């Protein structure tokens, strides 16, 4: 079962990874473009995003394995809506920290909040069609181990596409691009807040 679950998750991730990347582009692209990072720091930030996604996938795999088919529409909608609102607040906080880095709370936030990891975690539980496919496949195993292993494989498969974000970070060396990144982050934050409210009101 181990090889079957992991390989199924990897194949699913590889086949839908581009779709996942496009779905999360409103978060990842503004983040990558908003700061001039050296190549090593950019790779590290992408790695932190990936780590946040891994934690989210394993957590969701555990929840699916425990609850199984008991998960219903309203419960899922509340989880998605809450995650989206948290993501919107985090994105707007990220912009504030970048614009006013010397403000007291911004200093604390910059020091203690790992934005890439949180972005990765919250986008990791942002339900999109590939994620729903992974959920369906995980439920078919009807076990905690099978569900976690499948989501672990799904993470590996989709993570290959995160490498595409590394060269994108080179564009952030231009001040105008960084400003566009921050503006886009604000727009994305507002969009996710509205989407989150929509899910909570369903």
Short mmCIF file of N, CA and C in Angstrom, two decimals, residues 49-172:
data_model
loop_
_atom_site.label_atom_id
_atom_site.label_comp_id
_atom_site.label_asym_id
_atom_site.label_seq_id
_atom_site.Cartn_x
_atom_site.Cartn_y
_atom_site.Cartn_z
N UNK A 49 8.17 27.97 1.52
CA UNK A 49 6.80 27.82 1.00
C UNK A 49 6.46 26.34 0.87
N UNK A 50 7.40 25.59 0.29
CA UNK A 50 7.19 24.15 0.11
C UNK A 50 7.00 23.46 1.45
N UNK A 51 7.77 23.84 2.47
CA UNK A 51 7.64 23.23 3.79
C UNK A 51 6.26 23.51 4.38
N UNK A 52 5.77 24.74 4.21
CA UNK A 52 4.42 25.07 4.69
C UNK A 52 3.37 24.23 4.00
N UNK A 53 3.53 24.02 2.68
CA UNK A 53 2.59 23.19 1.93
C UNK A 53 2.64 21.75 2.40
N UNK A 54 3.85 21.25 2.68
CA UNK A 54 3.99 19.87 3.14
C UNK A 54 3.23 19.67 4.45
N UNK A 55 3.40 20.61 5.40
CA UNK A 55 2.71 20.51 6.68
C UNK A 55 1.19 20.52 6.47
N UNK A 56 0.72 21.39 5.56
CA UNK A 56 -0.72 21.47 5.28
C UNK A 56 -1.23 20.17 4.68
N UNK A 57 -0.51 19.61 3.72
CA UNK A 57 -0.94 18.38 3.06
C UNK A 57 -0.98 17.20 4.04
N UNK A 58 0.07 17.09 4.87
CA UNK A 58 0.10 15.99 5.83
C UNK A 58 -1.00 16.15 6.87
N UNK A 59 -1.25 17.40 7.28
CA UNK A 59 -2.32 17.67 8.23
C UNK A 59 -3.67 17.29 7.63
N UNK A 60 -3.90 17.70 6.39
CA UNK A 60 -5.17 17.40 5.74
C UNK A 60 -5.31 15.90 5.51
N UNK A 61 -4.19 15.25 5.16
CA UNK A 61 -4.21 13.80 4.99
C UNK A 61 -4.60 13.10 6.28
N UNK A 62 -4.07 13.60 7.42
CA UNK A 62 -4.41 13.03 8.72
C UNK A 62 -5.89 13.22 9.03
N UNK A 63 -6.40 14.44 8.79
CA UNK A 63 -7.82 14.73 9.05
C UNK A 63 -8.72 13.85 8.19
N UNK A 64 -8.38 13.72 6.90
CA UNK A 64 -9.17 12.88 6.01
C UNK A 64 -9.15 11.43 6.46
N UNK A 65 -7.96 10.98 6.89
CA UNK A 65 -7.85 9.60 7.34
C UNK A 65 -8.67 9.32 8.58
N UNK A 66 -8.77 10.33 9.47
CA UNK A 66 -9.54 10.16 10.71
C UNK A 66 -11.04 10.28 10.46
N UNK A 67 -11.43 11.31 9.73
CA UNK A 67 -12.86 11.59 9.53
C UNK A 67 -13.47 10.83 8.37
N UNK A 68 -12.62 10.56 7.36
CA UNK A 68 -13.10 9.83 6.19
C UNK A 68 -14.28 10.50 5.53
N UNK A 69 -15.29 9.73 5.22
CA UNK A 69 -16.45 10.23 4.48
C UNK A 69 -17.38 11.08 5.35
N UNK A 70 -17.01 11.28 6.63
CA UNK A 70 -17.85 12.13 7.48
C UNK A 70 -17.71 13.61 7.12
N UNK A 71 -16.65 13.93 6.36
CA UNK A 71 -16.44 15.33 5.96
C UNK A 71 -17.57 15.75 5.02
N UNK A 72 -18.27 16.80 5.39
CA UNK A 72 -19.39 17.25 4.56
C UNK A 72 -19.11 18.63 3.99
N UNK A 73 -20.01 19.08 3.13
CA UNK A 73 -19.86 20.37 2.46
C UNK A 73 -19.71 21.55 3.40
N UNK A 74 -20.63 21.75 4.38
CA UNK A 74 -20.52 22.90 5.29
C UNK A 74 -19.20 22.94 6.05
N UNK A 75 -18.74 21.79 6.55
CA UNK A 75 -17.47 21.74 7.29
C UNK A 75 -16.33 22.17 6.40
N UNK A 76 -16.32 21.66 5.18
CA UNK A 76 -15.24 21.98 4.24
C UNK A 76 -15.28 23.44 3.86
N UNK A 77 -16.49 23.98 3.64
CA UNK A 77 -16.63 25.39 3.27
C UNK A 77 -16.11 26.30 4.38
N UNK A 78 -16.39 25.95 5.63
CA UNK A 78 -15.90 26.76 6.75
C UNK A 78 -14.37 26.73 6.82
N UNK A 79 -13.80 25.55 6.60
CA UNK A 79 -12.34 25.42 6.64
C UNK A 79 -11.69 26.24 5.53
N UNK A 80 -12.25 26.15 4.32
CA UNK A 80 -11.71 26.89 3.18
C UNK A 80 -11.86 28.40 3.40
N UNK A 81 -13.04 28.82 3.85
CA UNK A 81 -13.29 30.24 4.07
C UNK A 81 -12.37 30.83 5.12
N UNK A 82 -12.17 30.10 6.21
CA UNK A 82 -11.28 30.57 7.27
C UNK A 82 -9.85 30.69 6.77
N UNK A 83 -9.40 29.67 6.02
CA UNK A 83 -8.03 29.68 5.48
C UNK A 83 -7.83 30.86 4.54
N UNK A 84 -8.83 31.15 3.70
CA UNK A 84 -8.70 32.25 2.75
C UNK A 84 -8.65 33.60 3.45
N UNK A 85 -9.46 33.78 4.48
CA UNK A 85 -9.45 35.05 5.22
C UNK A 85 -8.11 35.22 5.95
N UNK A 86 -7.61 34.17 6.55
CA UNK A 86 -6.30 34.23 7.19
C UNK A 86 -5.21 34.56 6.18
N UNK A 87 -5.32 33.97 5.00
CA UNK A 87 -4.35 34.24 3.94
C UNK A 87 -4.40 35.70 3.52
N UNK A 88 -5.61 36.24 3.39
CA UNK A 88 -5.76 37.65 2.99
C UNK A 88 -5.15 38.58 4.04
N UNK A 89 -5.41 38.28 5.32
CA UNK A 89 -4.85 39.10 6.40
C UNK A 89 -3.33 39.03 6.39
N UNK A 90 -2.80 37.84 6.16
CA UNK A 90 -1.35 37.65 6.13
C UNK A 90 -0.72 38.42 4.97
N UNK A 91 -1.36 38.40 3.81
CA UNK A 91 -0.83 39.11 2.65
C UNK A 91 -0.83 40.62 2.88
N UNK A 92 -1.90 41.13 3.45
CA UNK A 92 -1.97 42.57 3.73
C UNK A 92 -0.95 42.97 4.80
N UNK A 93 -0.76 42.09 5.80
CA UNK A 93 0.25 42.35 6.83
C UNK A 93 1.65 42.36 6.22
N UNK A 94 1.88 41.47 5.28
CA UNK A 94 3.17 41.39 4.59
C UNK A 94 3.47 42.70 3.86
N UNK A 95 2.45 43.27 3.21
CA UNK A 95 2.62 44.54 2.49
C UNK A 95 2.93 45.67 3.47
N UNK A 96 2.21 45.71 4.59
CA UNK A 96 2.43 46.75 5.60
C UNK A 96 3.86 46.68 6.13
N UNK A 97 4.34 45.46 6.39
CA UNK A 97 5.70 45.28 6.91
C UNK A 97 6.72 45.78 5.88
N UNK A 98 6.47 45.52 4.60
CA UNK A 98 7.41 45.95 3.56
C UNK A 98 7.40 47.46 3.39
N UNK A 99 6.23 48.09 3.53
CA UNK A 99 6.13 49.53 3.32
C UNK A 99 6.59 50.33 4.53
N UNK A 100 6.33 49.82 5.73
CA UNK A 100 6.70 50.54 6.95
C UNK A 100 7.50 49.62 7.88
N UNK A 101 8.71 49.23 7.46
CA UNK A 101 9.50 48.24 8.21
C UNK A 101 9.97 48.71 9.59
N UNK A 102 10.00 50.04 9.82
CA UNK A 102 10.51 50.55 11.10
C UNK A 102 9.43 50.71 12.16
N UNK A 103 8.17 50.50 11.77
CA UNK A 103 7.07 50.57 12.73
C UNK A 103 7.22 49.42 13.72
N UNK A 104 6.92 49.68 15.00
CA UNK A 104 7.18 48.70 16.06
C UNK A 104 6.64 47.31 15.79
N UNK A 105 5.32 47.23 15.48
CA UNK A 105 4.72 45.92 15.23
C UNK A 105 5.31 45.26 13.99
N UNK A 106 5.68 46.08 13.01
CA UNK A 106 6.26 45.54 11.78
C UNK A 106 7.62 44.90 12.06
N UNK A 107 8.39 45.52 12.96
CA UNK A 107 9.68 44.95 13.33
C UNK A 107 9.49 43.57 13.96
N UNK A 108 8.52 43.49 14.88
CA UNK A 108 8.26 42.21 15.54
C UNK A 108 7.77 41.18 14.54
N UNK A 109 6.87 41.61 13.66
CA UNK A 109 6.33 40.70 12.65
C UNK A 109 7.42 40.17 11.74
N UNK A 110 8.30 41.08 11.30
CA UNK A 110 9.37 40.68 10.39
C UNK A 110 10.32 39.70 11.06
N UNK A 111 10.49 39.86 12.37
CA UNK A 111 11.43 39.04 13.11
C UNK A 111 10.87 37.66 13.44
N UNK A 112 9.57 37.61 13.78
CA UNK A 112 9.01 36.37 14.31
C UNK A 112 8.03 35.64 13.38
N UNK A 113 7.56 36.27 12.32
CA UNK A 113 6.60 35.63 11.43
C UNK A 113 7.31 35.13 10.17
N UNK A 114 7.21 33.84 9.92
CA UNK A 114 7.79 33.26 8.71
C UNK A 114 6.73 33.31 7.60
N UNK A 115 6.72 34.41 6.85
CA UNK A 115 5.69 34.60 5.83
C UNK A 115 5.68 33.50 4.77
N UNK A 116 6.84 33.09 4.21
CA UNK A 116 6.79 32.04 3.19
C UNK A 116 6.14 30.75 3.68
N UNK A 117 6.48 30.32 4.90
CA UNK A 117 5.92 29.08 5.44
C UNK A 117 4.41 29.21 5.64
N UNK A 118 3.96 30.37 6.17
CA UNK A 118 2.52 30.57 6.36
C UNK A 118 1.79 30.63 5.02
N UNK A 119 2.38 31.32 4.03
CA UNK A 119 1.77 31.35 2.70
C UNK A 119 1.64 29.93 2.16
N UNK A 120 2.69 29.14 2.32
CA UNK A 120 2.66 27.77 1.84
C UNK A 120 1.60 26.94 2.53
N UNK A 121 1.49 27.10 3.86
CA UNK A 121 0.50 26.32 4.61
C UNK A 121 -0.92 26.68 4.19
N UNK A 122 -1.21 27.98 4.14
CA UNK A 122 -2.58 28.42 3.86
C UNK A 122 -2.99 28.14 2.42
N UNK A 123 -2.04 28.22 1.48
CA UNK A 123 -2.38 27.84 0.10
C UNK A 123 -2.47 26.32 -0.02
N UNK A 124 -1.77 25.61 0.88
CA UNK A 124 -1.83 24.15 0.86
C UNK A 124 -3.20 23.61 1.21
N UNK A 125 -3.99 24.35 1.99
CA UNK A 125 -5.35 23.91 2.31
C UNK A 125 -6.39 24.72 1.55
N UNK A 126 -5.92 25.40 0.49
CA UNK A 126 -6.84 26.13 -0.39
C UNK A 126 -7.34 25.14 -1.44
N UNK A 127 -8.60 24.74 -1.32
CA UNK A 127 -9.12 23.65 -2.14
C UNK A 127 -9.30 24.09 -3.59
N UNK A 128 -8.58 23.39 -4.50
CA UNK A 128 -8.70 23.60 -5.94
C UNK A 128 -8.99 22.24 -6.56
N UNK A 129 -9.34 22.18 -7.86
CA UNK A 129 -9.66 20.88 -8.48
C UNK A 129 -8.61 19.79 -8.26
N UNK A 130 -7.30 20.06 -8.43
CA UNK A 130 -6.32 18.99 -8.16
C UNK A 130 -6.36 18.51 -6.70
N UNK A 131 -6.56 19.46 -5.77
CA UNK A 131 -6.64 19.10 -4.36
C UNK A 131 -7.87 18.22 -4.10
N UNK A 132 -8.98 18.54 -4.76
CA UNK A 132 -10.19 17.73 -4.61
C UNK A 132 -9.97 16.32 -5.15
N UNK A 133 -9.23 16.20 -6.25
CA UNK A 133 -8.89 14.88 -6.79
C UNK A 133 -8.07 14.10 -5.77
N UNK A 134 -7.10 14.78 -5.15
CA UNK A 134 -6.27 14.13 -4.14
C UNK A 134 -7.13 13.69 -2.95
N UNK A 135 -8.09 14.53 -2.56
CA UNK A 135 -9.00 14.18 -1.47
C UNK A 135 -9.79 12.92 -1.79
N UNK A 136 -10.32 12.86 -3.02
CA UNK A 136 -11.11 11.70 -3.43
C UNK A 136 -10.27 10.43 -3.41
N UNK A 137 -9.03 10.56 -3.92
CA UNK A 137 -8.14 9.40 -3.93
C UNK A 137 -7.78 8.97 -2.52
N UNK A 138 -7.55 9.96 -1.63
CA UNK A 138 -7.19 9.64 -0.24
C UNK A 138 -8.34 8.94 0.48
N UNK A 139 -9.57 9.38 0.22
CA UNK A 139 -10.73 8.77 0.86
C UNK A 139 -10.91 7.31 0.44
N UNK A 140 -10.44 6.97 -0.77
CA UNK A 140 -10.59 5.60 -1.26
C UNK A 140 -9.75 4.61 -0.46
N UNK A 141 -8.72 5.10 0.24
CA UNK A 141 -7.88 4.20 1.04
C UNK A 141 -8.52 3.87 2.39
N UNK A 142 -9.40 4.75 2.85
CA UNK A 142 -10.13 4.53 4.11
C UNK A 142 -9.18 4.21 5.27
N UNK A 143 -8.02 4.85 5.27
CA UNK A 143 -7.07 4.65 6.38
C UNK A 143 -6.24 5.91 6.57
N UNK A 144 -5.76 6.12 7.79
CA UNK A 144 -4.95 7.29 8.08
C UNK A 144 -3.63 7.23 7.35
N UNK A 145 -2.96 6.08 7.39
CA UNK A 145 -1.65 5.93 6.75
C UNK A 145 -1.75 6.14 5.24
N UNK A 146 -2.73 5.53 4.62
CA UNK A 146 -2.89 5.65 3.17
C UNK A 146 -3.15 7.09 2.76
N UNK A 147 -3.99 7.79 3.52
CA UNK A 147 -4.32 9.17 3.22
C UNK A 147 -3.09 10.08 3.34
N UNK A 148 -2.32 9.90 4.43
CA UNK A 148 -1.12 10.72 4.64
C UNK A 148 -0.08 10.44 3.56
N UNK A 149 0.12 9.17 3.23
CA UNK A 149 1.10 8.81 2.21
C UNK A 149 0.73 9.38 0.85
N UNK A 150 -0.56 9.34 0.52
CA UNK A 150 -0.98 9.88 -0.77
C UNK A 150 -0.74 11.39 -0.83
N UNK A 151 -1.07 12.10 0.24
CA UNK A 151 -0.84 13.55 0.24
C UNK A 151 0.65 13.87 0.27
N UNK A 152 1.46 13.00 0.88
CA UNK A 152 2.90 13.18 0.83
C UNK A 152 3.42 13.07 -0.60
N UNK A 153 2.92 12.07 -1.33
CA UNK A 153 3.29 11.93 -2.74
C UNK A 153 2.79 13.09 -3.58
N UNK A 154 1.58 13.57 -3.27
CA UNK A 154 1.01 14.71 -3.98
C UNK A 154 1.88 15.95 -3.80
N UNK A 155 2.39 16.13 -2.59
CA UNK A 155 3.30 17.25 -2.32
C UNK A 155 4.56 17.15 -3.17
N UNK A 156 5.16 15.98 -3.23
CA UNK A 156 6.38 15.79 -4.03
C UNK A 156 6.12 16.10 -5.50
N UNK A 157 5.00 15.59 -6.01
CA UNK A 157 4.68 15.80 -7.42
C UNK A 157 4.45 17.26 -7.77
N UNK A 158 3.72 17.98 -6.91
CA UNK A 158 3.42 19.39 -7.22
C UNK A 158 4.62 20.30 -6.94
N UNK A 159 5.52 19.88 -6.05
CA UNK A 159 6.65 20.74 -5.67
C UNK A 159 7.65 20.96 -6.80
N UNK A 160 7.71 20.05 -7.76
CA UNK A 160 8.62 20.23 -8.88
C UNK A 160 8.35 21.56 -9.60
N UNK A 161 7.10 21.98 -9.62
CA UNK A 161 6.73 23.18 -10.36
C UNK A 161 7.07 24.47 -9.61
N UNK A 162 7.33 24.36 -8.30
CA UNK A 162 7.72 25.55 -7.54
C UNK A 162 9.08 26.08 -8.00
N UNK A 163 9.88 25.21 -8.62
CA UNK A 163 11.20 25.63 -9.11
C UNK A 163 11.05 26.76 -10.13
N UNK A 164 9.92 26.80 -10.83
CA UNK A 164 9.69 27.85 -11.83
C UNK A 164 9.66 29.24 -11.20
N UNK A 165 9.43 29.32 -9.88
CA UNK A 165 9.36 30.62 -9.21
C UNK A 165 10.74 31.21 -8.96
N UNK A 166 11.78 30.37 -8.97
CA UNK A 166 13.13 30.84 -8.65
C UNK A 166 13.63 31.89 -9.64
N UNK A 167 13.62 31.64 -10.97
CA UNK A 167 14.08 32.68 -11.90
C UNK A 167 13.19 33.92 -11.90
N UNK A 168 11.91 33.74 -11.53
CA UNK A 168 11.00 34.89 -11.49
C UNK A 168 11.48 35.92 -10.48
N UNK A 169 12.14 35.45 -9.42
CA UNK A 169 12.62 36.36 -8.39
C UNK A 169 13.68 37.32 -8.88
N UNK A 170 14.37 36.99 -9.98
CA UNK A 170 15.40 37.88 -10.52
C UNK A 170 14.82 39.21 -10.99
N UNK A 171 13.54 39.18 -11.39
CA UNK A 171 12.89 40.40 -11.87
C UNK A 171 12.72 41.41 -10.75
N UNK A 172 12.75 40.95 -9.49
CA UNK A 172 12.52 41.83 -8.35
C UNK A 172 13.68 42.77 -8.08
#
